[in-house]
Amino acid sequence: IMAQTYWAAEEDLSKLVASLEERTTTYYDWLNNSGNLELWRRAHAASYQGIRTQGKMRRVGENLEYTTLNVNHYGNLKQHILTLITGQRQYFEAKAANTDHKSQAQTIVAVSLIETVMREKDLEAVSQRTTDIMLQAGEGYTLKQWDWKAGPVVAAAEEEGGEAKKSGDIKFSSHHPVDVVRDIMRDSYDVQDWWIVRLYGNKWDYAADYPH
C-alpha cells in the first residue's frame, strides 16, 4: 500500500488548492444545511436593524391607520453586554514557576512585554471586536499572523528597485466564523488539526508580494 501524503503537506499546488477548495465547500454546505448561516444572517440583520430599514417608519393595518418603527433592542442589549465584558481594561500578571530570584525578576520583564504588545498591536481593540462577533454569532476568532513586511529594515535591497528586507512582526485580526473554515467532524475546538481563514485584500497587492 502506497503511503499517502498529508493534504496540507502536498507540494503540488494544484492538488493543494483542490484540497483547500474541497474542505471549504464542505464547510459552507454544512453551514447551509445546519441553519447556522441563516441564523448568522438574521443576527447580523437584527444587530443593524436601523441601517437595514433606513430608519423609516411604516404604515400598516387594514386602512394603513397604524405607524410602526423598528427599535433595535437586540443591538442595544448586545452593546450593553459587550460593555460589561470589555469595559474594564485587561490586566495580565506573570507568575514564575520557580521561586529563585532570576525567575521572579523575569516576571517583571514579562508584564512589561505584555503591556507593550497590548499597546503596540492594539490588542484591546482586537479583543473587543472578537467579543462583539462572538456575542452576535455565538463564536468569534482572533488570528495571529507573521507579517514579513513589518518591522525595521535588516538588509538593503539586493537589486535596484527591489524591496529592502525587514525583520517581520506579528499582527492580529478578528474574524467572523463564516470566514473560519474548520473540520466540522471534530467535537471540540481544541482538537482541530487545521484551520482555513478567509482574508480580504487587494489581489494586485498579493500578486506583487507573490509573483511566482
PDB file of N, CA and C in Angstrom, residues 86-141:
ATOM      1  N   THR A  86     -16.049  44.073  28.269  1.00  0.00           N
ATOM      2  CA  THR A  86     -14.797  44.724  27.856  1.00  0.00           C
ATOM      3  C   THR A  86     -14.596  46.097  28.490  1.00  0.00           C
ATOM      4  N   GLY A  87     -15.519  46.514  29.350  1.00  0.00           N
ATOM      5  CA  GLY A  87     -15.414  47.848  29.940  1.00  0.00           C
ATOM      6  C   GLY A  87     -14.186  48.016  30.815  1.00  0.00           C
ATOM      7  N   GLN A  88     -13.810  46.957  31.521  1.00  0.00           N
ATOM      8  CA  GLN A  88     -12.632  47.028  32.374  1.00  0.00           C
ATOM      9  C   GLN A  88     -11.406  46.592  31.586  1.00  0.00           C
ATOM     10  N   ARG A  89     -10.357  47.371  31.660  1.00  0.00           N
ATOM     11  CA  ARG A  89      -9.143  47.103  30.896  1.00  0.00           C
ATOM     12  C   ARG A  89      -8.511  45.775  31.324  1.00  0.00           C
ATOM     13  N   GLN A  90      -8.046  45.015  30.339  1.00  0.00           N
ATOM     14  CA  GLN A  90      -7.412  43.734  30.619  1.00  0.00           C
ATOM     15  C   GLN A  90      -6.073  43.948  31.317  1.00  0.00           C
ATOM     16  N   TYR A  91      -5.835  43.114  32.319  1.00  0.00           N
ATOM     17  CA  TYR A  91      -4.572  43.190  33.049  1.00  0.00           C
ATOM     18  C   TYR A  91      -4.034  41.773  33.227  1.00  0.00           C
ATOM     19  N   PHE A  92      -2.760  41.603  32.901  1.00  0.00           N
ATOM     20  CA  PHE A  92      -2.125  40.290  32.997  1.00  0.00           C
ATOM     21  C   PHE A  92      -1.026  40.334  34.049  1.00  0.00           C
ATOM     22  N   GLU A  93      -0.966  39.290  34.826  1.00  0.00           N
ATOM     23  CA  GLU A  93       0.063  39.179  35.861  1.00  0.00           C
ATOM     24  C   GLU A  93       0.871  37.914  35.618  1.00  0.00           C
ATOM     25  N   ALA A  94       2.163  38.086  35.394  1.00  0.00           N
ATOM     26  CA  ALA A  94       3.045  36.937  35.155  1.00  0.00           C
ATOM     27  C   ALA A  94       3.449  36.304  36.486  1.00  0.00           C
ATOM     28  N   LYS A  95       3.434  34.988  36.520  1.00  0.00           N
ATOM     29  CA  LYS A  95       3.836  34.260  37.723  1.00  0.00           C
ATOM     30  C   LYS A  95       4.942  33.274  37.368  1.00  0.00           C
ATOM     31  N   ALA A  96       5.974  33.251  38.186  1.00  0.00           N
ATOM     32  CA  ALA A  96       7.111  32.363  37.939  1.00  0.00           C
ATOM     33  C   ALA A  96       6.812  30.957  38.427  1.00  0.00           C
ATOM     34  N   ALA A  97       7.312  29.982  37.665  1.00  0.00           N
ATOM     35  CA  ALA A  97       7.125  28.587  38.078  1.00  0.00           C
ATOM     36  C   ALA A  97       8.050  28.221  39.232  1.00  0.00           C
ATOM     37  N   ASN A  98       9.180  28.945  39.330  1.00  0.00           N
ATOM     38  CA  ASN A  98      10.141  28.690  40.405  1.00  0.00           C
ATOM     39  C   ASN A  98      10.224  29.913  41.318  1.00  0.00           C
ATOM     40  N   THR A  99      10.827  29.719  42.480  1.00  0.00           N
ATOM     41  CA  THR A  99      10.886  30.803  43.478  1.00  0.00           C
ATOM     42  C   THR A  99      12.247  31.486  43.528  1.00  0.00           C
ATOM     43  N   ASP A 100      13.180  31.119  42.661  1.00  0.00           N
ATOM     44  CA  ASP A 100      14.505  31.743  42.699  1.00  0.00           C
ATOM     45  C   ASP A 100      14.426  33.181  42.200  1.00  0.00           C
ATOM     46  N   HIS A 101      15.478  33.949  42.525  1.00  0.00           N
ATOM     47  CA  HIS A 101      15.480  35.383  42.212  1.00  0.00           C
ATOM     48  C   HIS A 101      15.400  35.633  40.701  1.00  0.00           C
ATOM     49  N   LYS A 102      16.131  34.875  39.922  1.00  0.00           N
ATOM     50  CA  LYS A 102      16.153  35.086  38.473  1.00  0.00           C
ATOM     51  C   LYS A 102      14.759  34.901  37.876  1.00  0.00           C
ATOM     52  N   SER A 103      14.049  33.865  38.294  1.00  0.00           N
ATOM     53  CA  SER A 103      12.700  33.601  37.784  1.00  0.00           C
ATOM     54  C   SER A 103      11.742  34.704  38.197  1.00  0.00           C
ATOM     55  N   GLN A 104      11.854  35.158  39.438  1.00  0.00           N
ATOM     56  CA  GLN A 104      10.982  36.222  39.918  1.00  0.00           C
ATOM     57  C   GLN A 104      11.243  37.523  39.173  1.00  0.00           C
ATOM     58  N   ALA A 105      12.506  37.794  38.863  1.00  0.00           N
ATOM     59  CA  ALA A 105      12.852  39.015  38.138  1.00  0.00           C
ATOM     60  C   ALA A 105      12.307  38.988  36.713  1.00  0.00           C
ATOM     61  N   GLN A 106      12.239  37.806  36.121  1.00  0.00           N
ATOM     62  CA  GLN A 106      11.742  37.687  34.753  1.00  0.00           C
ATOM     63  C   GLN A 106      10.260  38.017  34.650  1.00  0.00           C
ATOM     64  N   THR A 107       9.518  37.846  35.742  1.00  0.00           N
ATOM     65  CA  THR A 107       8.085  38.172  35.706  1.00  0.00           C
ATOM     66  C   THR A 107       7.865  39.664  35.477  1.00  0.00           C
ATOM     67  N   ILE A 108       8.771  40.491  35.987  1.00  0.00           N
ATOM     68  CA  ILE A 108       8.657  41.936  35.778  1.00  0.00           C
ATOM     69  C   ILE A 108       8.822  42.267  34.303  1.00  0.00           C
ATOM     70  N   VAL A 109       9.800  41.622  33.668  1.00  0.00           N
ATOM     71  CA  VAL A 109      10.020  41.821  32.237  1.00  0.00           C
ATOM     72  C   VAL A 109       8.830  41.302  31.443  1.00  0.00           C
ATOM     73  N   ALA A 110       8.268  40.187  31.879  1.00  0.00           N
ATOM     74  CA  ALA A 110       7.138  39.590  31.168  1.00  0.00           C
ATOM     75  C   ALA A 110       5.928  40.511  31.175  1.00  0.00           C
ATOM     76  N   VAL A 111       5.628  41.104  32.330  1.00  0.00           N
ATOM     77  CA  VAL A 111       4.487  42.022  32.427  1.00  0.00           C
ATOM     78  C   VAL A 111       4.705  43.240  31.542  1.00  0.00           C
ATOM     79  N   SER A 112       5.924  43.763  31.546  1.00  0.00           N
ATOM     80  CA  SER A 112       6.249  44.917  30.699  1.00  0.00           C
ATOM     81  C   SER A 112       6.114  44.569  29.228  1.00  0.00           C
ATOM     82  N   LEU A 113       6.548  43.369  28.850  1.00  0.00           N
ATOM     83  CA  LEU A 113       6.449  42.926  27.456  1.00  0.00           C
ATOM     84  C   LEU A 113       4.994  42.781  27.028  1.00  0.00           C
ATOM     85  N   ILE A 114       4.180  42.209  27.908  1.00  0.00           N
ATOM     86  CA  ILE A 114       2.752  42.042  27.607  1.00  0.00           C
ATOM     87  C   ILE A 114       2.085  43.396  27.397  1.00  0.00           C
ATOM     88  N   GLU A 115       2.390  44.348  28.270  1.00  0.00           N
ATOM     89  CA  GLU A 115       1.816  45.681  28.157  1.00  0.00           C
ATOM     90  C   GLU A 115       2.222  46.341  26.844  1.00  0.00           C
ATOM     91  N   THR A 116       3.482  46.145  26.444  1.00  0.00           N
ATOM     92  CA  THR A 116       3.961  46.728  25.190  1.00  0.00           C
ATOM     93  C   THR A 116       3.239  46.142  23.991  1.00  0.00           C
ATOM     94  N   VAL A 117       3.094  44.827  23.976  1.00  0.00           N
ATOM     95  CA  VAL A 117       2.410  44.166  22.861  1.00  0.00           C
ATOM     96  C   VAL A 117       0.940  44.565  22.815  1.00  0.00           C
ATOM     97  N   MET A 118       0.290  44.616  23.966  1.00  0.00           N
ATOM     98  CA  MET A 118      -1.117  45.015  24.021  1.00  0.00           C
ATOM     99  C   MET A 118      -1.311  46.411  23.448  1.00  0.00           C
ATOM    100  N   ARG A 119      -0.363  47.301  23.742  1.00  0.00           N
ATOM    101  CA  ARG A 119      -0.488  48.682  23.285  1.00  0.00           C
ATOM    102  C   ARG A 119      -0.118  48.825  21.804  1.00  0.00           C
ATOM    103  N   GLU A 120       1.024  48.290  21.409  1.00  0.00           N
ATOM    104  CA  GLU A 120       1.509  48.494  20.049  1.00  0.00           C
ATOM    105  C   GLU A 120       0.701  47.707  19.020  1.00  0.00           C
ATOM    106  N   LYS A 121       0.177  46.560  19.386  1.00  0.00           N
ATOM    107  CA  LYS A 121      -0.612  45.751  18.462  1.00  0.00           C
ATOM    108  C   LYS A 121      -2.111  45.997  18.591  1.00  0.00           C
ATOM    109  N   ASP A 122      -2.465  46.950  19.449  1.00  0.00           N
ATOM    110  CA  ASP A 122      -3.868  47.336  19.640  1.00  0.00           C
ATOM    111  C   ASP A 122      -4.730  46.117  19.971  1.00  0.00           C
ATOM    112  N   LEU A 123      -4.212  45.267  20.844  1.00  0.00           N
ATOM    113  CA  LEU A 123      -4.900  44.022  21.161  1.00  0.00           C
ATOM    114  C   LEU A 123      -6.199  44.238  21.926  1.00  0.00           C
ATOM    115  N   GLU A 124      -6.313  45.361  22.620  1.00  0.00           N
ATOM    116  CA  GLU A 124      -7.560  45.632  23.329  1.00  0.00           C
ATOM    117  C   GLU A 124      -8.699  45.833  22.329  1.00  0.00           C
ATOM    118  N   ALA A 125      -8.433  46.564  21.250  1.00  0.00           N
ATOM    119  CA  ALA A 125      -9.453  46.779  20.220  1.00  0.00           C
ATOM    120  C   ALA A 125      -9.755  45.477  19.485  1.00  0.00           C
ATOM    121  N   VAL A 126      -8.725  44.667  19.228  1.00  0.00           N
ATOM    122  CA  VAL A 126      -8.923  43.385  18.551  1.00  0.00           C
ATOM    123  C   VAL A 126      -9.785  42.463  19.398  1.00  0.00           C
ATOM    124  N   SER A 127      -9.485  42.389  20.692  1.00  0.00           N
ATOM    125  CA  SER A 127     -10.261  41.515  21.578  1.00  0.00           C
ATOM    126  C   SER A 127     -11.698  42.006  21.706  1.00  0.00           C
ATOM    127  N   GLN A 128     -11.889  43.323  21.660  1.00  0.00           N
ATOM    128  CA  GLN A 128     -13.243  43.869  21.730  1.00  0.00           C
ATOM    129  C   GLN A 128     -14.036  43.508  20.473  1.00  0.00           C
ATOM    130  N   ARG A 129     -13.398  43.599  19.311  1.00  0.00           N
ATOM    131  CA  ARG A 129     -14.080  43.219  18.063  1.00  0.00           C
ATOM    132  C   ARG A 129     -14.413  41.730  18.056  1.00  0.00           C
ATOM    133  N   THR A 130     -13.482  40.912  18.542  1.00  0.00           N
ATOM    134  CA  THR A 130     -13.736  39.465  18.593  1.00  0.00           C
ATOM    135  C   THR A 130     -14.891  39.152  19.536  1.00  0.00           C
ATOM    136  N   THR A 131     -14.950  39.837  20.666  1.00  0.00           N
ATOM    137  CA  THR A 131     -16.051  39.643  21.612  1.00  0.00           C
ATOM    138  C   THR A 131     -17.372  40.074  20.999  1.00  0.00           C
ATOM    139  N   ASP A 132     -17.368  41.170  20.263  1.00  0.00           N
ATOM    140  CA  ASP A 132     -18.579  41.651  19.591  1.00  0.00           C
ATOM    141  C   ASP A 132     -19.079  40.623  18.590  1.00  0.00           C
ATOM    142  N   ILE A 133     -18.152  40.034  17.829  1.00  0.00           N
ATOM    143  CA  ILE A 133     -18.521  38.990  16.865  1.00  0.00           C
ATOM    144  C   ILE A 133     -19.089  37.781  17.590  1.00  0.00           C
ATOM    145  N   MET A 134     -18.467  37.413  18.709  1.00  0.00           N
ATOM    146  CA  MET A 134     -18.917  36.258  19.491  1.00  0.00           C
ATOM    147  C   MET A 134     -20.331  36.453  20.016  1.00  0.00           C
ATOM    148  N   LEU A 135     -20.633  37.659  20.489  1.00  0.00           N
ATOM    149  CA  LEU A 135     -21.967  37.935  21.008  1.00  0.00           C
ATOM    150  C   LEU A 135     -23.020  37.870  19.907  1.00  0.00           C
ATOM    151  N   GLN A 136     -22.636  38.202  18.701  1.00  0.00           N
ATOM    152  CA  GLN A 136     -23.581  38.188  17.582  1.00  0.00           C
ATOM    153  C   GLN A 136     -23.726  36.806  16.964  1.00  0.00           C
ATOM    154  N   ALA A 137     -22.600  36.087  16.822  1.00  0.00           N
ATOM    155  CA  ALA A 137     -22.624  34.813  16.100  1.00  0.00           C
ATOM    156  C   ALA A 137     -22.491  33.593  17.000  1.00  0.00           C
ATOM    157  N   GLY A 138     -22.203  33.805  18.286  1.00  0.00           N
ATOM    158  CA  GLY A 138     -22.025  32.663  19.174  1.00  0.00           C
ATOM    159  C   GLY A 138     -20.591  32.197  19.263  1.00  0.00           C
ATOM    160  N   GLU A 139     -19.739  32.655  18.357  1.00  0.00           N
ATOM    161  CA  GLU A 139     -18.324  32.324  18.366  1.00  0.00           C
ATOM    162  C   GLU A 139     -17.567  33.401  17.603  1.00  0.00           C
ATOM    163  N   GLY A 140     -16.342  33.671  18.020  1.00  0.00           N
ATOM    164  CA  GLY A 140     -15.510  34.657  17.359  1.00  0.00           C
ATOM    165  C   GLY A 140     -14.064  34.212  17.414  1.00  0.00           C
ATOM    166  N   TYR A 141     -13.254  34.677  16.492  1.00  0.00           N
ATOM    167  CA  TYR A 141     -11.881  34.193  16.385  1.00  0.00           C
ATOM    168  C   TYR A 141     -10.893  35.350  16.247  1.00  0.00           C
TER     169      TYR A 141
END
